Short mmCIF file of C-alpha atoms in Angstrom, two decimals:
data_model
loop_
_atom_site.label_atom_id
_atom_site.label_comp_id
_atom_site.label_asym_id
_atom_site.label_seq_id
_atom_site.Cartn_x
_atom_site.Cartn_y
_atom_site.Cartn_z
CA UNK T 1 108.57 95.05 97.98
CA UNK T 2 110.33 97.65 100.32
CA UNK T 3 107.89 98.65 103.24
CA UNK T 4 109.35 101.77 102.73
CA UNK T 5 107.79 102.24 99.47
CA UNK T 6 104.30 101.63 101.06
CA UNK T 7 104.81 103.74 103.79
CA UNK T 8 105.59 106.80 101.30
CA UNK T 9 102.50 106.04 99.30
CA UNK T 10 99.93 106.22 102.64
CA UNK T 11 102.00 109.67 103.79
CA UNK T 12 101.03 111.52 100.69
CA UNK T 13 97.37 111.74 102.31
CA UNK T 14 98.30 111.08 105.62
CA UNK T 15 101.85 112.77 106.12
CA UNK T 16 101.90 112.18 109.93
CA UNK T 17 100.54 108.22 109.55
CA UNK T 18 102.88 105.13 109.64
CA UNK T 19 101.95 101.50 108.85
CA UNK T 20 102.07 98.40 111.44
CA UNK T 21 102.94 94.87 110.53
CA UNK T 22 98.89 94.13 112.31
CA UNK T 23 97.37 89.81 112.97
CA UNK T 24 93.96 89.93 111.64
CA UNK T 25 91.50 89.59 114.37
CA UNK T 26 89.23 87.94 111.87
CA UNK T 27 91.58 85.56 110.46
CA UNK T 28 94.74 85.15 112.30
CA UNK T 29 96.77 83.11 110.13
CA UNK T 30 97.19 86.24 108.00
CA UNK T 31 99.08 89.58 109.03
CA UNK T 32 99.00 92.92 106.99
CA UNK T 33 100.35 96.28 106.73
CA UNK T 34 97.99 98.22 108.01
CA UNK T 35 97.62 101.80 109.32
CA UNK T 36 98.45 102.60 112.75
CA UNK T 37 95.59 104.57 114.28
CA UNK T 38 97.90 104.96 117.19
CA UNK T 39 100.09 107.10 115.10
CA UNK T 40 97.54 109.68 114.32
CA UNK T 41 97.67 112.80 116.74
CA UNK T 42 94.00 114.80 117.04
CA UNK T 43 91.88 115.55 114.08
CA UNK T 44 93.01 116.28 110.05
CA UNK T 45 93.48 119.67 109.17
CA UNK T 46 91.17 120.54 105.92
CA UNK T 47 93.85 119.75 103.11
CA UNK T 48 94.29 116.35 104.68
CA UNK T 49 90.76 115.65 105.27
CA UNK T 50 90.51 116.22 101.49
CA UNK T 51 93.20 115.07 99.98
CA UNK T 52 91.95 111.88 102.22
CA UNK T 53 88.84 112.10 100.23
CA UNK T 54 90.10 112.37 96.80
CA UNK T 55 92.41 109.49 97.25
CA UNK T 56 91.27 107.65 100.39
CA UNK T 57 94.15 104.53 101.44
CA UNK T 58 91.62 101.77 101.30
CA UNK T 59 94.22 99.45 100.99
CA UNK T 60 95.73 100.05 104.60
CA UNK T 61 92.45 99.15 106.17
CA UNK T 62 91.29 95.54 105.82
CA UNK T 63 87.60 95.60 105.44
CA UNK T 64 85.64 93.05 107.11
CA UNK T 65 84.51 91.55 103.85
CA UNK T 66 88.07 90.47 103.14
CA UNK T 67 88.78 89.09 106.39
CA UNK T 68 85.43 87.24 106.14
CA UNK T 69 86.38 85.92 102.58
CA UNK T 70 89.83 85.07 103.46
CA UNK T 71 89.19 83.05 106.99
CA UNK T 72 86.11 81.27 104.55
CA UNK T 73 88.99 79.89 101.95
CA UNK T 74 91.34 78.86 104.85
CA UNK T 75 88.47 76.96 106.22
CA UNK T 76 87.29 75.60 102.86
CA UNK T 77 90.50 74.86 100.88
CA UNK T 78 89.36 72.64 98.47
CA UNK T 79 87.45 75.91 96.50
CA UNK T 80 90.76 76.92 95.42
CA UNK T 81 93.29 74.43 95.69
CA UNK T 82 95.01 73.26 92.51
CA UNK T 83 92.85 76.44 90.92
CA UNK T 84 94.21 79.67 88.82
CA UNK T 85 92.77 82.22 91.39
CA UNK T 86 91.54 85.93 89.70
CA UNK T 87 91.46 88.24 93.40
CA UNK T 88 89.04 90.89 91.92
CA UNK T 89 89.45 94.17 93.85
CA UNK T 90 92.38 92.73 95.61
CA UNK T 91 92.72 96.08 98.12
CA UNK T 92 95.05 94.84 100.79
CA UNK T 93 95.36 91.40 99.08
CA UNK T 94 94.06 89.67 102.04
CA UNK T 95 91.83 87.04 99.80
CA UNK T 96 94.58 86.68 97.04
CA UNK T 97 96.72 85.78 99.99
CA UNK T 98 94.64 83.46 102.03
CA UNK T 99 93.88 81.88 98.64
CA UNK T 100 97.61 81.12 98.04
CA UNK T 101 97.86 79.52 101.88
CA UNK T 102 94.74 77.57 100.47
CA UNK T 103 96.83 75.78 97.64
CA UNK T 104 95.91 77.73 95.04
CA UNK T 105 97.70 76.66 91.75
CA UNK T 106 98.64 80.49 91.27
CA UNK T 107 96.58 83.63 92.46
CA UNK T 108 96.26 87.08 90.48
CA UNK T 109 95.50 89.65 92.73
CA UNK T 110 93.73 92.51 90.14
CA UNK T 111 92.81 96.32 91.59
CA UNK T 112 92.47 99.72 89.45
CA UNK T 113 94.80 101.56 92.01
CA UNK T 114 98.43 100.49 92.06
CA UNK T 115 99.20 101.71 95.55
CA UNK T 116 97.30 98.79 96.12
CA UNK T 117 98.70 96.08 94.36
CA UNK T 118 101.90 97.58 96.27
CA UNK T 119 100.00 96.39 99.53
CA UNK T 120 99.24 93.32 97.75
CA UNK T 121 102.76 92.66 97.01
CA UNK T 122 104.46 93.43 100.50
CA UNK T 123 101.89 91.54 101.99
CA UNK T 124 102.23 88.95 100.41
CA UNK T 125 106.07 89.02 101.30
CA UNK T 126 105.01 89.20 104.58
CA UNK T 127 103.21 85.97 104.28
CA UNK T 128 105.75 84.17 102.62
CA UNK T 129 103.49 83.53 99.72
CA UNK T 130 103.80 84.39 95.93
CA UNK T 131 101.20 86.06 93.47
CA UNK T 132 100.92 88.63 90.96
CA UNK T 133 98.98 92.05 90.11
CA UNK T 134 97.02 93.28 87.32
CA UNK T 135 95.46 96.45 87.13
CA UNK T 136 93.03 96.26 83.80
CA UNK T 137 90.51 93.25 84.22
CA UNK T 138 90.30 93.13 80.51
CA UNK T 139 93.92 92.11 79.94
CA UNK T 140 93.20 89.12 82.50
CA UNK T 141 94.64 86.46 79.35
CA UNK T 142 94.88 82.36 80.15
CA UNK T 143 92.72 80.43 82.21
CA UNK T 144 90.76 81.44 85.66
CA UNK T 145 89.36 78.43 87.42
CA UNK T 146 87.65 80.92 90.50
CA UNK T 147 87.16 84.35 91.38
CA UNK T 148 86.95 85.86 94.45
CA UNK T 149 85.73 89.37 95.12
CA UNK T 150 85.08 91.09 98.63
CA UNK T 151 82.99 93.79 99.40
CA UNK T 152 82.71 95.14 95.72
CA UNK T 153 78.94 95.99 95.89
CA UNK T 154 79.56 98.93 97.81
CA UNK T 155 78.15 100.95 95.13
CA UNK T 156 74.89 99.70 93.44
CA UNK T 157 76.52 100.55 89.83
CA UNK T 158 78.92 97.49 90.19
CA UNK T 159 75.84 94.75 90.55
CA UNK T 160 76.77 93.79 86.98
CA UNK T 161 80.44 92.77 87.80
CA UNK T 162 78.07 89.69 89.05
CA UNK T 163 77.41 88.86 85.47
CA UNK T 164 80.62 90.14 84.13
CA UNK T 165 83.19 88.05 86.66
CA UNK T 166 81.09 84.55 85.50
CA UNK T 167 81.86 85.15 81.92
CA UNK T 168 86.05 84.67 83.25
CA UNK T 169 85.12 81.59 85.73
CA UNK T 170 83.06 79.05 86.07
CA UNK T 171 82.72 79.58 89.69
CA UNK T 172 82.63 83.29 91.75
CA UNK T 173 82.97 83.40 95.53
CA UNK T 174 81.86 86.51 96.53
CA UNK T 175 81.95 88.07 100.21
CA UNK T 176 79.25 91.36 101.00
CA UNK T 177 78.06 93.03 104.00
CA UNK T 178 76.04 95.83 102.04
CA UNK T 179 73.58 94.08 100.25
CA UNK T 180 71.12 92.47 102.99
CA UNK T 181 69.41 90.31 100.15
CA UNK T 182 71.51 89.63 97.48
CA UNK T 183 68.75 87.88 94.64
CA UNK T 184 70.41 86.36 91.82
CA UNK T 185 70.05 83.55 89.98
CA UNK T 186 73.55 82.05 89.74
CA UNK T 187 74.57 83.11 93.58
CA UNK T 188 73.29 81.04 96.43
CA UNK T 189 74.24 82.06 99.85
CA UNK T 190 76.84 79.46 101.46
CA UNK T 191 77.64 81.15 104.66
CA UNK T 192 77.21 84.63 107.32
CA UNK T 193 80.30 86.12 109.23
CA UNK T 194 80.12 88.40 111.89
CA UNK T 195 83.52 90.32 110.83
CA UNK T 196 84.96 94.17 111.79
CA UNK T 197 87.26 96.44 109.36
CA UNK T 198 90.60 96.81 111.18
CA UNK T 199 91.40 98.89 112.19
CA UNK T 200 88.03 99.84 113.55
CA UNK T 201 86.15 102.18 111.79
CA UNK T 202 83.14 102.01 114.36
CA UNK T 203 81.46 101.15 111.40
CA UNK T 204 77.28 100.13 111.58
CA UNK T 205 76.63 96.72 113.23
CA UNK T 206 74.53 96.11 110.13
CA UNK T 207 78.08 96.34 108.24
CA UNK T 208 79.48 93.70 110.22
CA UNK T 209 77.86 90.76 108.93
CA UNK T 210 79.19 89.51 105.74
CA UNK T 211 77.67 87.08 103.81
CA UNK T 212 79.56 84.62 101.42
CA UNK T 213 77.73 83.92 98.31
CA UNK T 214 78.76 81.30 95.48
CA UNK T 215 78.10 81.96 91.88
CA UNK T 216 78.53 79.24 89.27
CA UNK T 217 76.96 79.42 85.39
CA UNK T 218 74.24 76.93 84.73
CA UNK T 219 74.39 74.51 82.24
CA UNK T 220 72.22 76.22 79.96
CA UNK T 221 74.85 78.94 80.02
CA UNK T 222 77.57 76.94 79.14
CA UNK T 223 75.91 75.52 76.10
CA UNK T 224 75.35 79.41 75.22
CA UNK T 225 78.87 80.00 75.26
CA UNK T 226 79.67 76.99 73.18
CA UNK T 227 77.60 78.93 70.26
#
């Protein structure tokens, strides 16, 4: 993947931006191509600022979700080693990446917007690792041993992606900072981060603790599917 490429996809929003080869602070084995705030001179005129909105970059800022999730898998390698990994939401591709340092058998990193499976791609170059991208989670084919998925829950209208991602796996790891009490019956909370975006979007403190969550089907489920 040609950084050059990636760089032309963040300057249609941000025409005077540039992207920086950036160490996570929250996980330091991994680097990404992220935006350089540094680059950005004073405030965005109002075509920016909106064109910005319509079609924000979210892929050139690693949320602190993602660094949470990814650090978590590095730490815990046995969740994905030897596994067919399904990165749902893959934005940067942080996860899909740590899960391929992890051991992971092979690692699909999946997102709607292909200027970010573009990230997910260079990145991964940059981390001497190999995966691929998908952009329709219905044409996911063959056999998906874990999923991971940070910070989807943004938006209360994806809560039933919780249901939806255990009918592809039998296990979900899942990484949030938005919902303060995630009940569910198949996800149990494992672990609690203390995680920023980078770079820093002075983001709420309440935003900065990210909780990792593990969702497996019960037994009873998997007799339901055998019917």
């Amino acid at each position: 993947m040609n950084i050059d490429r990636l760089s032309n996809n963040l300057k249609k929003t941000l025409p005077d931006s540039n992207l920086k080869a950036t160490v996570l602070p929250g996980c330091p084995e991994i680097s990404l191509f992220l935006f350089d705030p540094e680059r950005l001179q004073g405030p965005l005129d109002h075509d920016v600022a909106q064109a910005v909105v319509a079609e924000p970059a979210y892929w050139s800022f690693c949320w602190a979700s993602g660094q949470a999730m990814a650090s978590y898998l590095l730490q815990n390698p046995h969740l994905v080693q030897d596994k067919e990994v399904l990165d749902f939401g893959s934005g940067s591709g942080v996860v899909a990446i740590a899960a391929a340092m992890a051991g992971a058998k092979s690692v699909t990193a999946l997102d709607i917007d292909r200027q970010a499976l573009d990230a997910c791609e260079a990145n991964a170059q940059l981390n001497g690792v190999s995966l691929s991208v998908l952009s329709d989670f219905d044409s996911c084919q063959g056999k998906i041993d874990v999923v991971s998925a940070a910070d989807v829950l943004y938006d209360r209208d994806n809560m039933h992606w919780l249901d939806t991602l255990l009918t592809r796996a039998d296990k979900v790891l899942l990484a949030d900072s938005r919902v303060k009490n995630l009940n569910h019956p198949h996800y149990t909370l494992h672990q609690a981060y203390r995680c920023r975006t980078w770079p820093d979007l002075n983001e709420f403190e309440e935003f900065n603790t990210v909780r990792i969550y593990q969702g497996e089907k019960t037994e009873s489920d998997s007799v339901q599917n055998r019917w």
